[in-house]
CSV table of C-alpha atoms and ligand atoms in Angstrom, one decimal:
chain,number,residue,atom,x,y,z
A,12,MET,CA,-8.3,-50.1,41.2
A,13,HIS,CA,-6.3,-52.9,42.8
A,14,ASP,CA,-6.7,-53.8,46.5
A,15,VAL,CA,-3.0,-53.9,47.0
A,16,ALA,CA,0.0,-52.8,45.0
A,17,ILE,CA,3.3,-54.4,45.9
A,18,ILE,CA,6.5,-52.6,44.8
A,19,GLY,CA,9.4,-54.9,44.3
A,20,ALA,CA,9.5,-58.6,43.2
A,21,GLY,CA,12.3,-60.0,45.4
A,22,PRO,CA,11.4,-62.7,47.9
A,23,GLY,CA,9.6,-60.1,50.1
A,24,GLY,CA,7.3,-58.8,47.3
A,25,VAL,CA,6.7,-62.1,45.6
A,26,THR,CA,5.6,-63.8,48.8
A,27,ALA,CA,3.4,-60.8,49.6
A,28,GLY,CA,1.8,-61.3,46.1
A,29,ILE,CA,1.3,-65.0,46.8
A,30,TYR,CA,-0.4,-64.4,50.2
A,31,ALA,CA,-2.4,-61.4,48.9
A,32,VAL,CA,-4.2,-63.5,46.3
A,33,ARG,CA,-4.7,-66.3,48.8
A,34,TYR,CA,-6.6,-63.8,50.9
A,35,GLY,CA,-8.8,-63.0,47.8
A,36,LEU,CA,-7.2,-59.6,47.2
A,37,LYS,CA,-6.8,-58.1,43.7
A,38,ALA,CA,-3.0,-57.7,43.8
A,39,ILE,CA,-0.4,-56.3,41.4
A,40,VAL,CA,3.3,-56.6,41.8
A,41,LEU,CA,5.4,-53.9,40.1
A,42,SER,CA,9.1,-54.4,39.8
A,43,LYS,CA,12.1,-53.2,37.8
A,44,GLU,CA,13.1,-56.8,37.4
A,45,PRO,CA,11.7,-60.1,38.7
A,46,GLY,CA,13.5,-62.0,41.5
A,47,GLY,CA,15.5,-59.3,43.2
A,48,TRP,CA,18.9,-60.3,44.6
A,49,MET,CA,18.1,-64.0,44.3
A,50,ALA,CA,18.2,-63.7,40.5
A,51,LYS,CA,21.7,-62.2,40.6
A,52,THR,CA,23.2,-64.5,43.2
A,53,PRO,CA,25.2,-67.5,41.9
A,54,THR,CA,24.2,-69.9,44.7
A,55,ILE,CA,21.6,-69.5,47.5
A,56,GLU,CA,22.1,-71.1,50.9
A,57,ASN,CA,19.8,-71.3,54.0
A,58,TRP,CA,16.6,-71.8,52.0
A,59,PRO,CA,14.8,-74.6,53.9
A,60,GLY,CA,14.2,-77.7,51.8
A,61,GLU,CA,17.3,-77.1,49.6
A,62,ILE,CA,20.1,-78.9,51.4
A,63,LYS,CA,22.6,-78.3,48.6
A,64,PRO,CA,23.1,-74.6,47.6
A,65,ILE,CA,20.5,-73.9,44.8
A,66,GLU,CA,21.2,-71.6,41.8
A,67,GLY,CA,19.8,-68.2,42.5
A,68,PHE,CA,18.3,-67.6,39.1
A,69,GLU,CA,16.4,-71.0,39.4
A,70,LEU,CA,15.0,-70.2,42.8
A,71,ALA,CA,14.0,-66.7,41.7
A,72,SER,CA,12.2,-68.1,38.6
A,73,ARG,CA,10.3,-70.6,40.8
A,74,PHE,CA,9.2,-67.8,43.2
A,75,VAL,CA,7.9,-65.7,40.3
A,76,GLU,CA,6.2,-68.6,38.6
A,77,HIS,CA,4.5,-69.5,41.8
A,78,MET,CA,3.2,-65.9,42.2
A,79,LYS,CA,1.9,-65.8,38.7
A,80,ALA,CA,0.3,-69.3,38.9
A,81,TYR,CA,-1.7,-68.1,42.0
A,82,GLY,CA,-3.1,-65.2,40.0
A,83,ALA,CA,-1.1,-62.1,41.1
A,84,GLU,CA,-0.7,-59.6,38.3
A,85,PHE,CA,2.9,-58.7,37.5
A,86,ALA,CA,4.3,-55.7,35.6
A,87,GLU,CA,8.0,-55.2,34.9
A,88,GLU,CA,8.0,-51.5,35.7
A,89,GLU,CA,10.1,-49.0,37.7
A,90,VAL,CA,8.0,-46.9,40.1
A,91,ASP,CA,9.2,-43.3,40.3
A,92,ASN,CA,6.5,-41.7,42.3
A,93,VAL,CA,3.8,-42.6,44.8
A,94,GLU,CA,1.0,-40.3,46.1
A,95,ARG,CA,-1.8,-40.5,48.5
A,96,THR,CA,-5.4,-40.1,47.2
A,97,ASP,CA,-8.9,-40.2,48.8
A,98,GLN,CA,-9.2,-43.8,47.7
A,99,GLY,CA,-5.7,-45.0,48.6
A,100,PHE,CA,-2.6,-44.5,46.5
A,101,ARG,CA,-1.6,-43.5,43.0
A,102,ILE,CA,1.6,-45.1,41.6
A,103,HIS,CA,3.5,-43.6,38.7
A,104,THR,CA,6.1,-45.5,36.7
A,105,THR,CA,9.0,-44.4,34.5
A,106,THR,CA,7.0,-45.6,31.4
A,107,ASP,CA,4.2,-43.0,32.4
A,108,ASN,CA,1.8,-45.7,33.4
A,109,VAL,CA,-0.4,-45.0,36.5
A,110,TYR,CA,-1.8,-47.6,38.8
A,111,HIS,CA,-4.3,-47.2,41.7
A,112,ALA,CA,-4.4,-49.3,44.9
A,113,LYS,CA,-6.2,-49.2,48.2
A,114,ALA,CA,-3.1,-50.4,50.1
A,115,LEU,CA,0.6,-50.5,49.4
A,116,ILE,CA,3.4,-52.9,50.3
A,117,PHE,CA,7.0,-51.6,49.8
A,118,ALA,CA,9.5,-54.4,49.1
A,119,THR,CA,12.1,-52.5,47.1
A,120,GLY,CA,15.1,-54.2,48.8
A,121,SER,CA,18.5,-52.7,48.6
A,122,LYS,CA,21.2,-51.7,46.2
A,123,LYS,CA,25.0,-52.0,46.3
A,124,ARG,CA,26.8,-49.3,48.1
A,125,MET,CA,29.1,-47.2,45.9
A,126,LEU,CA,32.7,-46.4,46.6
A,127,ASN,CA,32.1,-42.7,45.8
A,128,VAL,CA,35.6,-42.1,44.4
A,129,PRO,CA,36.6,-40.2,41.2
A,130,GLY,CA,36.2,-42.3,38.1
A,131,GLU,CA,33.5,-44.6,39.6
A,132,GLU,CA,30.5,-43.2,37.8
A,133,PRO,CA,32.2,-42.5,34.4
A,134,PHE,CA,33.6,-46.1,34.3
A,135,SER,CA,30.4,-47.8,35.7
A,136,GLY,CA,29.6,-50.4,33.0
A,137,LYS,CA,33.0,-49.7,31.4
A,138,GLY,CA,35.0,-51.9,33.8
A,139,VAL,CA,33.3,-51.0,37.1
A,140,SER,CA,30.6,-53.5,38.1
A,141,TYR,CA,28.3,-54.2,41.0
A,142,CYS,CA,27.2,-57.7,39.9
A,143,VAL,CA,29.7,-60.5,39.5
A,144,THR,CA,27.1,-63.0,38.3
A,145,CYS,CA,26.1,-60.7,35.5
A,146,ASP,CA,29.5,-59.4,34.4
A,147,GLY,CA,32.2,-61.8,35.8
A,148,PRO,CA,32.3,-64.0,32.7
A,149,LEU,CA,33.2,-60.9,30.6
A,150,PHE,CA,36.6,-60.8,32.3
A,151,ARG,CA,38.0,-64.2,31.2
A,152,GLY,CA,41.8,-64.1,31.2
A,153,ARG,CA,41.9,-60.4,32.4
A,154,GLN,CA,43.2,-58.7,35.6
A,155,VAL,CA,40.4,-57.7,37.9
A,156,GLY,CA,39.9,-56.3,41.4
A,157,VAL,CA,37.3,-56.7,44.1
A,158,SER,CA,36.7,-54.0,46.8
A,159,GLY,CA,35.4,-55.3,50.1
A,160,GLY,CA,36.1,-57.6,52.9
A,161,GLY,CA,32.8,-59.4,53.7
A,162,ASP,CA,31.1,-62.5,52.5
A,163,SER,CA,29.9,-60.9,49.2
A,164,ALA,CA,33.4,-59.7,48.4
A,165,ALA,CA,34.9,-63.1,49.2
A,166,GLU,CA,32.2,-64.9,47.1
A,167,ALA,CA,32.8,-62.4,44.2
A,168,ALA,CA,36.6,-63.1,44.3
A,169,ILE,CA,36.1,-66.9,44.4
A,170,MET,CA,33.8,-66.7,41.4
A,171,LEU,CA,36.0,-64.4,39.4
A,172,ALA,CA,39.0,-66.6,40.1
A,173,GLU,CA,37.4,-69.1,37.7
A,174,TYR,CA,37.6,-66.7,34.8
A,175,ALA,CA,40.2,-64.0,35.5
A,176,LYS,CA,44.0,-64.3,35.2
A,177,GLU,CA,44.4,-62.6,38.5
A,178,VAL,CA,42.0,-61.2,41.2
A,179,LYS,CA,43.3,-58.6,43.6
A,180,LEU,CA,41.1,-58.3,46.6
A,181,PHE,CA,41.3,-54.9,48.3
A,182,VAL,CA,40.3,-55.1,52.0
A,183,ARG,CA,40.2,-51.8,53.8
A,184,ASP,CA,40.7,-53.3,57.3
A,185,ASN,CA,43.7,-55.4,58.4
A,186,GLU,CA,41.6,-58.6,58.2
A,187,MET,CA,38.5,-59.8,56.3
A,188,SER,CA,35.1,-60.1,58.0
A,189,ALA,CA,34.0,-62.9,55.6
A,190,LYS,CA,33.1,-66.3,57.0
A,191,HIS,CA,36.0,-68.6,57.9
A,192,TYR,CA,35.3,-71.2,55.2
A,193,LEU,CA,35.3,-68.5,52.5
A,194,GLN,CA,38.6,-67.1,53.7
A,195,GLU,CA,40.1,-70.6,53.6
A,196,LYS,CA,38.8,-71.1,50.1
A,197,LEU,CA,40.4,-67.8,49.0
A,198,LYS,CA,43.7,-68.9,50.4
A,199,SER,CA,43.6,-72.0,48.3
A,200,LEU,CA,43.2,-70.1,45.0
A,201,PRO,CA,46.6,-69.3,43.5
A,202,ASN,CA,45.3,-66.5,41.3
A,203,VAL,CA,43.7,-64.5,44.2
A,204,LYS,CA,45.9,-61.9,45.8
A,205,LEU,CA,44.6,-60.6,49.2
A,206,MET,CA,45.7,-57.0,49.9
A,207,THR,CA,44.7,-55.8,53.4
A,208,GLY,CA,44.7,-52.2,54.6
A,209,ALA,CA,44.2,-51.3,50.9
A,210,PHE,CA,41.3,-49.3,49.3
A,211,VAL,CA,40.7,-47.7,46.0
A,212,THR,CA,40.9,-43.9,45.9
A,213,ARG,CA,40.6,-43.4,42.1
A,214,ILE,CA,39.6,-45.3,39.0
A,215,LEU,CA,41.5,-44.4,35.9
A,216,GLY,CA,40.9,-45.1,32.2
A,217,ASP,CA,40.2,-43.8,28.7
A,218,GLN,CA,37.1,-45.3,26.9
A,219,LEU,CA,37.3,-48.2,29.5
A,220,MET,CA,38.9,-48.3,32.9
A,221,HIS,CA,42.5,-49.5,32.9
A,222,SER,CA,43.7,-49.1,36.4
A,223,VAL,CA,43.0,-48.1,40.0
A,224,GLU,CA,44.9,-46.0,42.5
A,225,LEU,CA,45.1,-47.2,46.1
A,226,ASN,CA,45.4,-45.3,49.4
A,227,ASP,CA,49.2,-45.8,49.5
A,228,GLY,CA,49.4,-44.1,46.0
A,229,SER,CA,50.3,-47.3,44.1
A,230,VAL,CA,48.6,-47.8,40.8
A,231,HIS,CA,47.4,-51.3,39.7
A,232,GLU,CA,46.5,-52.2,36.2
A,233,LEU,CA,43.0,-53.7,36.1
A,234,GLN,CA,40.4,-54.2,33.4
A,235,GLY,CA,37.6,-54.7,35.9
A,236,LEU,CA,36.7,-53.6,39.4
A,237,PHE,CA,33.9,-55.3,41.3
A,238,VAL,CA,32.5,-53.2,44.2
A,239,GLU,CA,31.2,-55.3,47.1
A,240,ILE,CA,31.2,-53.0,50.1
A,241,GLY,CA,27.6,-53.5,51.4
A,242,LEU,CA,24.1,-52.5,50.6
A,243,VAL,CA,21.9,-49.5,51.1
A,244,PRO,CA,18.1,-49.8,51.5
A,245,MET,CA,15.9,-48.4,48.7
A,246,THR,CA,13.5,-46.3,50.7
A,247,GLU,CA,13.3,-43.2,48.5
A,248,LEU,CA,9.6,-43.9,47.5
A,249,ALA,CA,8.6,-44.6,51.1
A,250,ALA,CA,10.2,-41.2,52.1
A,251,GLN,CA,8.0,-39.5,49.4
A,252,LEU,CA,5.0,-40.6,51.4
A,253,GLY,CA,6.5,-39.2,54.6
A,254,ILE,CA,6.9,-42.7,56.2
A,255,GLU,CA,8.9,-42.8,59.3
A,256,LEU,CA,12.4,-44.2,58.8
A,257,GLN,CA,15.0,-45.4,61.3
A,258,ASN,CA,18.6,-45.5,60.1
A,259,GLY,CA,17.3,-45.4,56.5
A,260,LEU,CA,14.9,-48.3,57.0
A,261,ILE,CA,11.1,-48.3,57.1
A,262,GLN,CA,10.1,-48.5,60.7
A,263,VAL,CA,7.6,-51.3,61.1
A,264,GLY,CA,5.7,-53.0,63.9
A,265,PRO,CA,5.3,-56.8,64.2
A,266,ASP,CA,2.4,-56.5,61.7
A,267,MET,CA,4.8,-54.9,59.1
A,268,ALA,CA,2.7,-51.7,59.2
A,269,SER,CA,4.5,-48.5,58.6
A,270,SER,CA,3.7,-45.1,60.2
A,271,VAL,CA,1.3,-44.3,57.3
A,272,PRO,CA,-2.1,-46.2,57.4
A,273,GLY,CA,-2.5,-48.7,54.5
A,274,VAL,CA,1.3,-48.8,53.8
A,275,PHE,CA,3.3,-51.9,54.8
A,276,GLY,CA,6.9,-52.9,54.3
A,277,ALA,CA,8.7,-56.3,53.7
A,278,GLY,CA,12.2,-57.5,53.4
A,279,ASP,CA,15.6,-55.8,53.4
A,280,ILE,CA,14.1,-52.2,53.6
A,281,THR,CA,12.4,-52.7,57.0
A,282,THR,CA,13.5,-52.7,60.7
A,283,GLY,CA,11.7,-56.1,61.0
A,284,SER,CA,13.1,-59.6,61.7
A,285,ASN,CA,15.8,-58.1,64.0
A,286,GLU,CA,17.3,-56.8,60.8
A,287,LEU,CA,18.4,-60.2,59.7
A,288,ARG,CA,18.5,-59.8,55.9
A,289,GLN,CA,17.9,-63.2,54.3
A,290,ILE,CA,15.5,-64.7,51.8
A,291,VAL,CA,13.6,-66.5,54.5
A,292,THR,CA,13.0,-63.4,56.5
A,293,ALA,CA,12.0,-61.3,53.5
A,294,ALA,CA,9.5,-64.0,52.5
A,295,GLY,CA,8.2,-64.1,56.1
A,296,GLU,CA,7.8,-60.4,56.2
A,297,GLY,CA,6.0,-60.4,52.8
A,298,ALA,CA,3.5,-63.0,54.1
A,299,ILE,CA,2.8,-60.9,57.2
A,300,ALA,CA,2.5,-57.6,55.2
A,301,ALA,CA,-0.1,-59.2,52.9
A,302,ASN,CA,-2.0,-60.6,55.9
A,303,SER,CA,-2.0,-57.1,57.5
A,304,ALA,CA,-3.0,-55.4,54.3
A,305,PHE,CA,-6.0,-57.9,54.1
A,306,LYS,CA,-7.0,-57.0,57.7
A,307,TYR,CA,-6.6,-53.3,57.0
A,308,LEU,CA,-8.9,-53.5,53.9
A,309,ARG,CA,-11.4,-55.7,55.7
A,310,ALA,CA,-11.6,-53.1,58.6
A,311,ARG,CA,-12.2,-50.3,56.0
B,21,FAD,C1,25.4,-61.2,46.9
B,21,FAD,C2,24.2,-61.6,47.8
B,21,FAD,C3,24.1,-62.9,48.2
B,21,FAD,C4,23.1,-63.4,49.0
B,21,FAD,N1,23.0,-64.7,49.4
B,21,FAD,C5,22.0,-65.1,50.2
B,21,FAD,C6,21.8,-66.5,50.5
B,21,FAD,O1,22.6,-67.4,50.1
B,21,FAD,N2,20.7,-66.9,51.3
B,21,FAD,C7,19.8,-65.9,51.8
B,21,FAD,O2,18.9,-66.3,52.4
B,21,FAD,N3,20.0,-64.6,51.5
B,21,FAD,C8,21.0,-64.2,50.7
B,21,FAD,N4,21.2,-62.8,50.4
B,21,FAD,C9,20.2,-61.9,51.0
B,21,FAD,C10,18.9,-61.9,50.2
B,21,FAD,O3,19.2,-61.9,48.8
B,21,FAD,C11,18.1,-60.6,50.6
B,21,FAD,O4,17.9,-60.6,52.0
B,21,FAD,C12,16.7,-60.7,49.9
B,21,FAD,O5,16.8,-60.8,48.5
B,21,FAD,C13,15.9,-59.4,50.2
B,21,FAD,O6,14.7,-59.5,49.6
B,21,FAD,P1,13.8,-58.3,49.3
B,21,FAD,O7,12.5,-58.8,48.7
B,21,FAD,O8,13.7,-57.4,50.5
B,21,FAD,O9,14.6,-57.4,48.2
B,21,FAD,P2,15.4,-57.6,46.9
B,21,FAD,O10,15.8,-59.0,46.7
B,21,FAD,O11,16.5,-56.6,46.9
B,21,FAD,O12,14.4,-57.2,45.7
B,21,FAD,C14,13.8,-55.9,45.6
B,21,FAD,C15,13.2,-55.8,44.2
B,21,FAD,O13,12.6,-54.5,44.1
B,21,FAD,C16,12.8,-53.9,42.9
B,21,FAD,N5,12.8,-52.4,43.0
B,21,FAD,C17,13.6,-51.6,43.7
B,21,FAD,N6,13.2,-50.3,43.5
B,21,FAD,C18,12.1,-50.4,42.7
B,21,FAD,C19,11.3,-49.4,42.1
B,21,FAD,N7,11.5,-48.1,42.3
B,21,FAD,N8,10.3,-49.7,41.2
B,21,FAD,C20,10.1,-51.1,41.0
B,21,FAD,N9,10.9,-52.0,41.5
B,21,FAD,C21,11.9,-51.7,42.3
B,21,FAD,C22,14.2,-54.4,42.5
B,21,FAD,O14,14.4,-54.3,41.1
B,21,FAD,C23,14.2,-55.8,43.0
B,21,FAD,O15,13.7,-56.7,42.1
B,21,FAD,C24,22.2,-62.4,49.6
B,21,FAD,C25,22.3,-61.1,49.2
B,21,FAD,C26,23.3,-60.6,48.3
B,21,FAD,C27,23.4,-59.2,47.9
């Protein structure tokens, strides 16, 4: 029996782990992979103390190292079910392991939004990708596309321009919403072609994808398509416990407590921090959630 189980090891979950052990709690962090989005982001900005952008994987590794050094247990596991028990909570993983904890912190973050067009699922991993850091280098010298008009889409196109022969950027609206400096950078790259008012309606291929069809019916030959159209919070497990959600996010108070006693939230999946979704806010919420779990357990 652990005092607290934390699900997710992004900045929210890792910081909750660090603070939980500082409060003397027996804590375990369960996560599909360590580091969350930090580990998959080429460069991280806005992390205090790092004036120059820091490599995401490096920052993620330091976070996880810190948590382990302080004594939080870590298991690389995907949680697929959570139930309430008389003692607290029973947590089941996809490897059929079962963990027990008196309190729970959800820090499962978010996943990439899908296009939901024909061909997306069959060609996912066969040309269609949601992670430019992971898959970008595989497209050296190839024709690729990026769907999206925000910062993530701009950053993906900039990174891909280093490898790919040509990058077509499909922006649904008539202009991009990405930050000004990113748009300026895109304009300076000769192998990036910006296409506004354009969106993918179908992905075509055989064994691998070979082209996309756009809303105007035109077909573009591409070996890869990177989908960067936003994020959706991963609140399925919280919903299993009947936790109150607001617009798909775990509704929390200033103490990061959810509507279910003993269950707290941290990071991108909560309504906290004025819904600013950054590493610094996820980490702050993780610290508060651990503090609240400690107070909850002490009161019990
Ligand atoms: C492309 C991109 C670039 C960004 N750049 C910056 C930046 O420069 N600066 C900045 O401050 N912020 C940046 N952000 C935002 C920042 O990364 C997020 O706000 C932050 O990572 C949220 O942390 P989190 O702990 O809530 O969740 P996440 O980082 O999403 O981590 C959640 C973790 O939970 C795990 N998980 C999910 N479901 C389960 C399950 N069922 N079982 C077990 N584990 C599970 C996941 O595998 C993951 O490891 C960026 C985000 C993106 C997408």
